[in-house]
Tab-separated table of C-alpha atoms and ligand atoms in Angstrom:
chain	number	residue	atom	x	y	z
P	10	MET	CA	-15.358	-10.351	-14.577
P	11	ALA	CA	-16.489	-14.041	-14.488
P	12	SER	CA	-18.289	-14.492	-10.699
P	13	THR	CA	-17.269	-17.199	-8.632
P	14	SER	CA	-17.769	-18.879	-5.101
P	15	ALA	CA	-14.755	-17.411	-3.865
P	16	GLU	CA	-15.940	-13.621	-5.156
P	17	ALA	CA	-19.463	-14.369	-3.755
P	18	ALA	CA	-17.586	-14.970	-0.081
P	19	ALA	CA	-15.784	-12.968	-0.126
P	20	PRO	CA	-15.493	-10.271	2.756
P	21	ALA	CA	-16.939	-6.345	1.438
P	22	THR	CA	-14.088	-4.297	3.430
P	23	SER	CA	-15.948	-1.386	5.430
P	24	SER	CA	-15.162	1.219	2.355
P	25	SER	CA	-16.395	-0.573	-0.125
P	26	PRO	CA	-18.184	-0.393	-2.971
P	27	ALA	CA	-19.104	-4.240	-2.884
P	28	ALA	CA	-21.103	-2.429	-0.668
P	29	GLY	CA	-23.771	-1.451	-2.951
P	30	ASP	CA	-22.199	-3.980	-5.965
P	31	ALA	CA	-21.151	-7.125	-3.618
P	32	ALA	CA	-21.429	-9.404	-7.013
P	33	LYS	CA	-18.862	-6.951	-8.991
P	34	PRO	CA	-16.442	-4.457	-7.184
P	35	PRO	CA	-14.198	-2.384	-9.960
P	36	VAL	CA	-10.150	-3.903	-10.482
P	37	ALA	CA	-7.996	-1.171	-10.380
P	38	ILE	CA	-5.359	-1.767	-12.864
P	39	VAL	CA	-1.555	-0.219	-11.866
P	40	CYS	CA	0.824	0.047	-14.947
P	41	ILE	CA	4.003	0.383	-13.683
P	42	GLY	CA	7.062	0.224	-16.069
P	43	MET	CA	9.431	1.565	-16.462
P	44	ALA	CA	10.721	4.861	-19.653
P	45	GLY	CA	10.080	3.889	-23.092
P	46	SER	CA	8.894	0.956	-22.381
P	47	GLY	CA	4.942	1.683	-23.491
P	48	LYS	CA	3.090	1.931	-20.899
P	49	THR	CA	1.653	5.061	-22.306
P	50	THR	CA	0.448	3.335	-25.010
P	51	PHE	CA	-0.470	0.148	-23.180
P	52	MET	CA	-2.954	2.827	-20.784
P	53	GLN	CA	-4.936	4.215	-24.478
P	54	ARG	CA	-4.279	1.446	-25.664
P	55	ILE	CA	-6.562	-0.548	-23.173
P	56	ASN	CA	-8.642	2.017	-22.310
P	57	ALA	CA	-10.183	2.911	-26.293
P	58	TYR	CA	-10.697	-1.627	-25.770
P	59	LEU	CA	-12.555	-0.717	-22.983
P	60	HIS	CA	-14.415	1.865	-24.133
P	61	GLN	CA	-15.154	-0.178	-27.308
P	62	LYS	CA	-16.612	-3.048	-25.125
P	63	LYS	CA	-18.740	-0.099	-24.025
P	64	ASP	CA	-17.742	-0.103	-20.253
P	65	PRO	CA	-15.455	3.393	-19.566
P	66	PRO	CA	-13.759	2.631	-17.209
P	67	TYR	CA	-12.092	4.931	-14.991
P	68	VAL	CA	-8.780	7.139	-15.090
P	69	MET	CA	-6.412	8.024	-12.665
P	70	ASN	CA	-2.995	9.868	-13.395
P	71	LEU	CA	-0.480	9.857	-11.192
P	72	ASP	CA	2.233	11.370	-13.425
P	73	PRO	CA	2.606	15.479	-12.169
P	74	ALA	CA	5.312	15.723	-14.636
P	75	VAL	CA	3.480	14.293	-18.273
P	76	THR	CA	3.094	16.843	-20.189
P	77	HIS	CA	1.102	15.266	-22.881
P	78	SER	CA	-1.551	12.040	-22.635
P	79	PRO	CA	-3.531	10.872	-25.443
P	80	PHE	CA	-6.105	9.691	-23.482
P	81	GLN	CA	-8.432	12.000	-21.414
P	82	SER	CA	-7.875	11.180	-17.573
P	83	ASN	CA	-11.037	11.066	-14.677
P	84	ILE	CA	-8.740	12.277	-11.839
P	85	ASP	CA	-5.912	13.495	-12.724
P	86	ILE	CA	-2.686	14.691	-10.234
P	87	ARG	CA	-2.155	17.956	-12.767
P	88	ASP	CA	-5.215	19.223	-11.683
P	89	SER	CA	-3.690	19.215	-8.254
P	90	VAL	CA	-0.256	19.883	-7.969
P	91	ASN	CA	1.632	21.742	-10.109
P	92	TYR	CA	4.744	19.931	-10.770
P	93	LYS	CA	7.501	23.273	-11.795
P	94	LYS	CA	5.742	25.042	-9.379
P	95	VAL	CA	6.942	22.061	-6.705
P	96	MET	CA	10.103	22.729	-8.709
P	97	GLU	CA	10.587	25.961	-8.183
P	98	GLU	CA	9.589	26.480	-4.676
P	99	TYR	CA	11.109	23.792	-2.837
P	100	LYS	CA	14.706	24.288	-5.091
P	101	LEU	CA	14.275	20.864	-6.575
P	102	GLY	CA	14.916	18.079	-9.032
P	103	PRO	CA	12.137	16.614	-11.449
P	104	ASN	CA	12.475	13.499	-9.537
P	105	GLY	CA	12.611	16.069	-6.547
P	106	GLY	CA	9.799	17.354	-7.547
P	107	ILE	CA	7.217	14.090	-8.753
P	108	MET	CA	8.442	12.971	-4.947
P	109	THR	CA	7.017	15.913	-3.033
P	110	SER	CA	3.870	16.674	-5.322
P	111	LEU	CA	2.843	12.559	-4.954
P	112	ASN	CA	3.354	12.716	-1.564
P	113	LEU	CA	0.729	16.509	-2.107
P	114	PHE	CA	-1.515	14.996	-3.576
P	115	SER	CA	-1.201	11.524	-1.003
P	116	THR	CA	-2.669	14.217	1.519
P	117	LYS	CA	-6.052	14.284	-0.591
P	118	VAL	CA	-6.265	10.472	-1.198
P	119	ASP	CA	-9.351	10.036	1.106
P	120	GLN	CA	-11.078	12.416	-1.272
P	121	VAL	CA	-9.974	10.771	-3.967
P	122	MET	CA	-10.960	7.887	-1.833
P	123	ASN	CA	-14.956	8.779	-2.039
P	124	ILE	CA	-15.304	9.703	-5.364
P	125	LEU	CA	-14.027	6.142	-6.648
P	126	GLU	CA	-16.373	5.362	-4.096
P	127	LYS	CA	-19.176	7.073	-5.798
P	128	ARG	CA	-18.279	6.054	-8.696
P	129	ALA	CA	-18.390	2.258	-7.807
P	130	ALA	CA	-21.732	1.831	-6.795
P	131	PRO	CA	-25.272	2.663	-8.384
P	132	ASP	CA	-26.391	6.256	-8.443
P	133	PRO	CA	-29.565	6.204	-7.048
P	134	GLU	CA	-30.673	10.245	-8.710
P	135	ASN	CA	-29.569	8.504	-12.071
P	136	PRO	CA	-29.903	4.995	-11.893
P	137	ALA	CA	-28.722	5.115	-15.221
P	138	LYS	CA	-25.162	6.139	-14.928
P	139	LYS	CA	-23.254	2.310	-14.747
P	140	PRO	CA	-21.610	1.419	-11.863
P	141	ILE	CA	-17.369	1.754	-13.315
P	142	ASN	CA	-16.086	-1.840	-13.619
P	143	ARG	CA	-12.177	-0.423	-13.995
P	144	ILE	CA	-10.025	1.749	-12.266
P	145	LEU	CA	-7.132	2.480	-14.192
P	146	VAL	CA	-3.578	4.487	-12.863
P	147	ASP	CA	-0.768	5.281	-14.906
P	148	THR	CA	1.863	5.776	-12.623
P	149	PRO	CA	5.511	8.178	-13.518
P	150	GLY	CA	8.230	6.143	-15.959
P	151	GLN	CA	10.566	7.019	-12.905
P	152	ILE	CA	9.672	4.142	-10.678
P	153	GLU	CA	11.433	4.300	-7.933
P	154	VAL	CA	9.669	7.775	-7.146
P	155	PHE	CA	6.031	5.835	-7.168
P	156	VAL	CA	7.042	2.274	-5.692
P	157	TRP	CA	9.426	3.403	-3.406
P	158	SER	CA	7.407	6.372	-2.210
P	159	ALA	CA	5.898	6.261	0.933
P	160	SER	CA	3.347	8.754	-1.098
P	161	GLY	CA	3.280	5.551	-3.815
P	162	THR	CA	2.622	3.052	-0.419
P	163	ILE	CA	-0.360	5.536	0.353
P	164	LEU	CA	-2.188	5.818	-2.475
P	165	LEU	CA	-1.351	1.896	-3.288
P	166	GLU	CA	-2.558	0.811	0.198
P	167	SER	CA	-5.788	2.249	0.357
P	168	LEU	CA	-7.260	1.454	-3.686
P	169	ALA	CA	-6.501	-2.662	-2.037
P	170	SER	CA	-8.069	-1.365	0.668
P	171	SER	CA	-11.743	-0.874	-1.673
P	172	PHE	CA	-11.416	-1.889	-4.408
P	173	PRO	CA	-9.626	-5.251	-5.672
P	174	THR	CA	-6.004	-4.002	-6.701
P	175	VAL	CA	-4.200	-5.607	-9.122
P	176	ILE	CA	0.112	-4.191	-10.914
P	177	ALA	CA	0.068	-5.134	-15.064
P	178	TYR	CA	4.102	-4.538	-14.500
P	179	ILE	CA	4.843	-3.177	-18.644
P	180	ILE	CA	7.917	-4.725	-19.860
P	181	ASP	CA	10.402	-2.984	-22.625
P	182	THR	CA	10.390	-6.570	-25.045
P	183	PRO	CA	12.500	-6.269	-27.062
P	184	ARG	CA	15.106	-4.624	-24.410
P	185	SER	CA	14.961	-7.536	-22.948
P	186	SER	CA	15.594	-9.986	-25.443
P	187	SER	CA	19.248	-10.620	-23.457
P	188	THR	CA	19.377	-12.529	-21.181
P	189	SER	CA	21.161	-9.753	-17.721
P	190	THR	CA	18.405	-6.962	-19.332
P	191	PHE	CA	15.679	-10.301	-18.391
P	192	MET	CA	16.791	-10.723	-15.641
P	193	SER	CA	17.372	-7.167	-14.043
P	194	ASN	CA	13.672	-6.282	-15.549
P	195	MET	CA	12.856	-9.332	-13.427
P	196	LEU	CA	14.624	-8.677	-10.441
P	197	TYR	CA	12.597	-5.301	-10.585
P	198	ALA	CA	10.008	-6.567	-10.907
P	199	CYS	CA	9.777	-9.227	-7.771
P	200	SER	CA	11.216	-6.129	-5.651
P	201	ILE	CA	7.927	-3.917	-6.608
P	202	LEU	CA	5.605	-7.225	-6.206
P	203	TYR	CA	7.650	-7.927	-2.950
P	204	LYS	CA	7.259	-4.172	-1.630
P	205	MET	CA	4.445	-3.871	-3.272
P	206	LYS	CA	2.464	-6.760	-2.531
P	207	LEU	CA	-0.423	-7.602	-4.798
P	208	PRO	CA	-0.964	-9.392	-7.578
P	209	MET	CA	0.897	-9.125	-10.858
P	210	ILE	CA	0.204	-9.016	-14.054
P	211	LEU	CA	3.942	-9.242	-16.350
P	212	VAL	CA	2.588	-7.248	-19.586
P	213	PHE	CA	5.686	-8.229	-22.671
P	214	ASN	CA	4.797	-5.200	-24.282
P	215	LYS	CA	5.857	-5.197	-28.655
P	216	ALA	CA	5.208	-8.185	-29.025
P	217	ASP	CA	4.963	-6.625	-32.302
P	218	ALA	CA	8.356	-5.632	-32.153
P	219	LYS	CA	9.339	-9.290	-30.985
P	220	ASP	CA	7.982	-11.967	-29.936
P	221	PRO	CA	7.942	-13.053	-26.213
P	222	SER	CA	7.080	-16.336	-26.320
P	223	PHE	CA	11.192	-15.713	-25.554
P	224	ALA	CA	10.241	-14.871	-21.845
P	225	LYS	CA	7.703	-17.366	-21.284
P	226	GLU	CA	9.829	-20.288	-21.544
P	227	TRP	CA	13.404	-18.322	-19.255
P	228	MET	CA	10.203	-18.446	-17.292
P	229	ASN	CA	9.174	-21.722	-17.450
P	230	ASP	CA	11.724	-23.936	-17.755
P	231	TYR	CA	14.751	-23.739	-16.285
P	232	GLU	CA	17.454	-25.235	-19.067
P	233	ALA	CA	16.358	-23.219	-21.785
P	234	PHE	CA	17.409	-20.764	-19.723
P	235	GLN	CA	21.097	-21.806	-19.201
P	236	GLU	CA	20.517	-22.631	-22.888
P	237	ALA	CA	19.724	-19.230	-23.648
P	238	LEU	CA	22.810	-18.004	-20.875
P	239	THR	CA	25.557	-19.969	-22.520
P	240	GLU	CA	24.942	-18.358	-25.738
P	241	ASP	CA	25.265	-14.793	-25.242
P	242	GLU	CA	28.449	-16.039	-22.536
P	243	ASN	CA	30.314	-17.297	-25.418
P	244	SER	CA	29.446	-13.952	-27.689
P	245	ASN	CA	30.603	-12.122	-25.043
P	246	ALA	CA	26.549	-10.592	-24.669
P	247	PHE	CA	27.903	-9.676	-21.313
P	248	GLY	CA	31.388	-7.720	-21.376
P	249	GLY	CA	34.176	-8.268	-19.592
P	250	GLY	CA	36.034	-9.203	-22.006
P	251	GLU	CA	39.074	-10.410	-20.405
P	252	GLY	CA	40.524	-13.842	-22.009
P	253	GLU	CA	39.717	-15.112	-25.753
P	254	GLY	CA	36.854	-16.791	-27.160
P	255	GLY	CA	34.617	-13.577	-25.473
P	256	GLY	CA	33.585	-15.979	-22.241
P	257	GLY	CA	34.363	-12.637	-19.860
P	258	SER	CA	34.831	-14.482	-16.096
P	259	GLY	CA	31.738	-16.290	-16.012
P	260	TYR	CA	30.701	-13.923	-12.743
P	261	MET	CA	28.209	-12.671	-14.118
P	262	SER	CA	26.355	-15.903	-15.835
P	263	GLY	CA	26.964	-17.815	-13.181
P	264	LEU	CA	25.202	-14.340	-10.796
P	265	ILE	CA	22.365	-14.831	-13.182
P	266	ASN	CA	21.775	-18.729	-12.902
P	267	SER	CA	22.041	-18.409	-9.208
P	268	MET	CA	19.425	-15.570	-9.281
P	269	SER	CA	17.451	-17.379	-12.351
P	270	LEU	CA	16.658	-19.955	-9.530
P	271	MET	CA	16.322	-18.152	-6.714
P	272	LEU	CA	13.189	-16.506	-9.401
P	273	GLU	CA	10.711	-19.467	-9.535
P	274	GLU	CA	9.126	-18.447	-6.352
P	275	PHE	CA	8.978	-15.786	-8.142
P	276	TYR	CA	7.959	-16.885	-11.193
P	277	SER	CA	4.904	-18.984	-9.546
P	278	HIS	CA	2.677	-16.180	-8.274
P	279	LEU	CA	2.438	-14.320	-12.272
P	280	SER	CA	0.178	-14.114	-14.802
P	281	ILE	CA	2.129	-13.454	-18.624
P	282	VAL	CA	0.804	-11.806	-21.252
P	283	GLY	CA	2.353	-10.574	-24.593
P	284	VAL	CA	0.280	-7.575	-26.576
P	285	SER	CA	1.767	-4.798	-28.459
P	286	SER	CA	0.200	-2.260	-27.487
P	287	LEU	CA	0.778	-0.057	-31.580
P	288	TYR	CA	-1.091	-2.766	-33.685
P	289	GLY	CA	-3.643	-4.306	-29.747
P	290	THR	CA	-2.557	-7.637	-29.782
P	291	GLY	CA	-3.000	-9.931	-26.764
P	292	ILE	CA	-6.055	-7.516	-25.305
P	293	ASP	CA	-8.114	-9.979	-24.334
P	294	GLU	CA	-5.836	-12.248	-22.838
P	295	PHE	CA	-4.857	-9.769	-21.237
P	296	PHE	CA	-8.043	-8.545	-19.732
P	297	ALA	CA	-8.617	-12.348	-18.824
P	298	ALA	CA	-5.613	-12.377	-16.851
P	299	VAL	CA	-6.726	-9.402	-15.141
P	300	ASP	CA	-10.026	-11.497	-13.406
P	301	GLU	CA	-8.281	-14.042	-12.484
P	302	LYS	CA	-6.043	-12.029	-11.366
P	303	ALA	CA	-8.932	-10.028	-8.757
P	304	GLU	CA	-9.819	-13.592	-7.621
P	305	GLU	CA	-6.803	-13.976	-6.128
P	306	PHE	CA	-6.609	-11.339	-4.635
P	307	LYS	CA	-9.694	-11.877	-3.095
P	308	LYS	CA	-9.023	-15.615	-2.167
P	309	ASP	CA	-5.026	-14.205	-1.142
P	310	TYR	CA	-4.189	-10.833	-1.098
P	311	GLN	CA	-7.077	-9.874	1.028
P	312	PRO	CA	-6.619	-11.659	3.857
P	313	GLU	CA	-3.237	-10.418	3.895
P	314	LEU	CA	-4.402	-6.404	4.166
P	315	ASP	CA	-6.986	-7.411	6.662
P	316	ARG	CA	-4.202	-9.636	8.320
P	317	ARG	CA	-1.846	-5.853	8.050
P	318	ARG	CA	-3.895	-3.299	8.734
P	319	THR	CA	-4.821	-4.826	11.795
P	320	GLU	CA	-1.659	-4.927	12.830
P	321	ARG	CA	-0.949	-1.454	11.994
P	322	GLU	CA	-3.935	-0.155	13.972
P	323	GLU	CA	-2.894	-2.780	17.192
P	324	ASN	CA	0.509	-1.292	16.526
P	325	LYS	CA	-0.429	2.933	16.897
P	326	LYS	CA	-2.807	1.126	20.061
P	327	LYS	CA	0.324	0.498	21.260
P	328	GLN	CA	3.057	3.281	20.205
P	329	ARG	CA	-0.693	5.572	22.059
P	330	GLU	CA	0.312	3.774	24.989
P	331	LYS	CA	3.842	4.001	24.797
P	332	GLU	CA	3.447	8.161	24.230
P	333	LEU	CA	1.916	7.784	27.113
P	334	ALA	CA	3.693	6.400	29.372
P	335	LYS	CA	6.662	8.653	28.049
P	336	MET	CA	4.599	11.027	29.067
P	337	MET	CA	3.854	10.799	31.834
P	338	LYS	CA	8.090	9.758	32.568
P	339	ASP	CA	8.454	13.058	31.407
P	340	MET	CA	6.129	14.856	33.615
P	341	ASN	CA	7.219	13.109	36.100
P	342	LEU	CA	4.141	11.287	37.222
P	343	GLY	CA	5.094	7.204	36.520
P	344	ASN	CA	3.032	5.160	34.880
P	345	PRO	CA	-0.185	5.968	35.300
P	346	SER	CA	-1.717	2.180	35.909
P	347	ALA	CA	1.991	1.285	37.880
P	348	THR	CA	0.573	3.394	40.456
P	349	SER	CA	-1.713	2.390	43.661
P	350	ALA	CA	-2.459	6.526	42.813
P	351	PHE	CA	-4.217	5.650	39.900
P	352	ALA	CA	-5.856	2.783	41.418
P	353	ASP	CA	-7.508	4.546	43.648
P	354	ILE	CA	-8.981	6.408	41.700
P	355	LYS	CA	-11.454	4.056	40.044
P	356	ALA	CA	-11.707	1.981	42.790
P	357	ASP	CA	-13.462	5.381	43.952
P	358	ASP	CA	-15.435	5.279	40.960
P	359	ASP	CA	-17.505	2.582	42.314
P	360	GLU	CA	-17.106	2.240	45.990
P	361	GLU	CA	-19.510	3.611	49.026
P	362	GLU	CA	-16.326	5.986	49.608
P	363	LEU	CA	-18.349	8.184	47.089
P	364	LYS	CA	-20.997	8.384	48.755
P	365	VAL	CA	-20.118	9.576	52.013
P	366	LEU	CA	-17.904	12.400	50.339
P	367	SER	CA	-21.353	12.847	48.093
P	368	SER	CA	-23.242	13.227	51.078
P	369	ASP	CA	-20.740	15.370	53.185
P	370	GLU	CA	-18.544	16.683	51.346
P	371	ASP	CA	-17.321	19.540	53.653
P	372	ASP	CA	-16.788	16.576	56.452
P	373	GLU	CA	-13.156	15.229	57.381
P	374	ILE	CA	-14.135	14.096	60.403
P	375	ASP	CA	-17.175	12.657	59.728
P	376	MET	CA	-15.323	10.147	57.116
P	377	ASP	CA	-16.064	6.518	59.014
P	378	GLU	CA	-13.048	5.023	60.424
P	379	ASP	CA	-12.677	2.158	57.701
P	380	ASP	CA	-12.498	5.565	55.412
P	381	LYS	CA	-10.198	6.783	56.810
P	382	GLU	CA	-7.387	3.015	57.685
P	383	GLY	CA	-8.107	2.930	53.690
P	384	LEU	CA	-7.081	6.365	52.659
P	385	GLN	CA	-4.540	6.684	54.721
P	386	ALA	CA	-2.982	2.769	53.425
P	387	ARG	CA	-3.340	3.945	50.060
P	388	TYR	CA	-1.263	7.131	50.679
P	389	GLU	CA	1.123	4.913	52.131
P	390	ALA	CA	0.895	2.423	49.288
P	391	ALA	CA	1.885	5.376	47.032
P	392	MET	CA	4.562	6.800	48.555
P	393	GLN	CA	6.112	3.280	49.397
P	394	ASN	CA	5.713	1.756	45.761
P	395	ASP	CA	9.016	1.523	44.211
P	396	SER	CA	7.940	3.335	41.680
P	397	THR	CA	6.701	5.653	43.618
P	398	THR	CA	7.881	9.505	42.573
P	399	THR	CA	7.625	12.840	44.203
P	400	ALA	CA	4.994	13.367	41.969
P	401	ASP	CA	2.862	10.012	43.516
P	402	ALA	CA	3.041	11.111	46.472
P	403	SER	CA	2.083	15.374	45.281
P	404	PHE	CA	-0.948	13.372	43.207
P	405	ALA	CA	-2.351	11.174	46.559
P	406	LYS	CA	-1.932	14.974	48.675
P	407	TYR	CA	-3.740	15.759	45.286
P	408	LEU	CA	-5.791	13.863	45.743
P	409	HIS	CA	-6.649	13.816	49.704
P	410	THR	CA	-7.446	17.404	48.710
P	411	GLN	CA	-9.588	16.642	46.904
P	412	GLN	CA	-12.201	14.430	49.357
P	413	ARG	CA	-11.605	16.305	51.244
X	516	GTP	N1	6.570	-1.884	-32.136
X	516	GTP	C1	6.048	-0.617	-30.648
X	516	GTP	N2	6.070	0.044	-30.850
X	516	GTP	C2	5.402	0.548	-29.133
X	516	GTP	C3	4.677	-0.329	-28.343
X	516	GTP	N3	4.600	0.352	-27.544
X	516	GTP	C4	4.816	1.572	-27.613
X	516	GTP	N4	5.855	1.573	-28.530
X	516	GTP	C5	6.357	2.348	-29.086
X	516	GTP	O1	7.534	2.820	-27.523
X	516	GTP	C6	7.901	4.018	-27.907
X	516	GTP	C7	7.806	4.500	-26.252
X	516	GTP	O2	5.359	4.845	-25.686
X	516	GTP	P1	5.766	5.330	-24.420
X	516	GTP	O3	4.319	4.833	-24.604
X	516	GTP	O4	5.528	7.281	-24.507
X	516	GTP	O5	6.650	4.512	-23.835
X	516	GTP	P2	5.970	5.026	-21.984
X	516	GTP	O6	6.169	3.350	-21.233
X	516	GTP	O7	4.687	5.952	-20.910
X	516	GTP	O8	7.190	6.349	-21.742
X	516	GTP	P3	7.749	7.631	-20.735
X	516	GTP	O9	5.992	8.181	-21.389
X	516	GTP	O10	9.654	8.121	-21.031
X	516	GTP	O11	7.246	7.046	-19.402
X	516	GTP	C8	7.012	5.011	-28.097
X	516	GTP	O12	7.738	5.834	-29.414
X	516	GTP	C9	5.622	3.688	-28.909
X	516	GTP	O13	5.442	4.462	-30.012
X	516	GTP	C10	4.230	-1.695	-29.688
X	516	GTP	O14	3.893	-1.903	-28.638
X	516	GTP	N5	5.200	-1.611	-30.259
């Protein structure tokens, strides 16, 4: 990975393996793709490529339903969760089974992160063991189950909180060569980007079967896309078929046209590579894009992630306060910080009153006039306070008893 000043300046998160290897934390590559896009073949290819470069990655399989994998995983969800049993026990269908298995697995995310962080740092007991440079993550082909589940978010956020994390979105190029399937795929990628908020590489796979240069052109040149759209419309590629000439109602082309305009901004955030997982072409280009996106992660996404984490912690604190207030209300104690009774406790702690009480705990009559007046005034305030409830008064009485 190219080392830049931005990288050197990037703050290491507290749990980051950067603590052990400040210049080069491993990059996590999360492969997401529709069923049949060639995701498994792609994973196998990049895994083999890194092994060939004598830089073996750490591989994690998050697909509980996969029956055969052509590569070995260091961490495999199937070792912890039995997908078939989950389906049986919870009486679920295939997608529910995958989602529940992922949910169960995500409860162990801390253990997973501990393992990854250990492998990312140098091992003092075994200095010859090289820290890992890449973490490859395979996900279920049912994209929506992973992307839109809480567990998918938990797993990705945990990864991203420790390592630069990049999404590789695998696209079946031959199946995306019409403007409508291309647009559907782009919208899907767009929704993943906005849901995951992580840098993304579009991997146009099966480049041996269909050259992906058309896709790059469509993404960079609006007019080229327009021409292809008109062609598809004229050849009735969208179906519909009303009227002669196969132009349809024009609704589809109008929709795709306006969406392509909207997606221009989205395209500018992406890296695009064409690969053939079958033959191994384009893999160098893919890893160059990974390095570029890892830098982008540190520069642009990491601060945003940190901001979101701080915001979440603040919200949690606010929520806790809200819950506490609700609990006090449930107990009919009002808002604890709004009652003068509570304020009194704090004041009593560090004022003379305490000394008086501790010196002569039994002797109420010995309290000097100032103390008595002060206490009296506070009882009255407690009784008169707008928000004072019967419980506040009881509390004041309780305080009084304690002070005796
Ligand atoms: N021509 C060509 N075929 C490919 C390439 N990559 C994958 N395939 C084929 O595409 C089909 C699907 O590949 P997989 O790797 O199983 O796809 P997947 O996305 O993992 O599919 P699921 O396991 O269903 O999620 C297989 O027949 C592969 O041989 C490629 O680069 N070129």
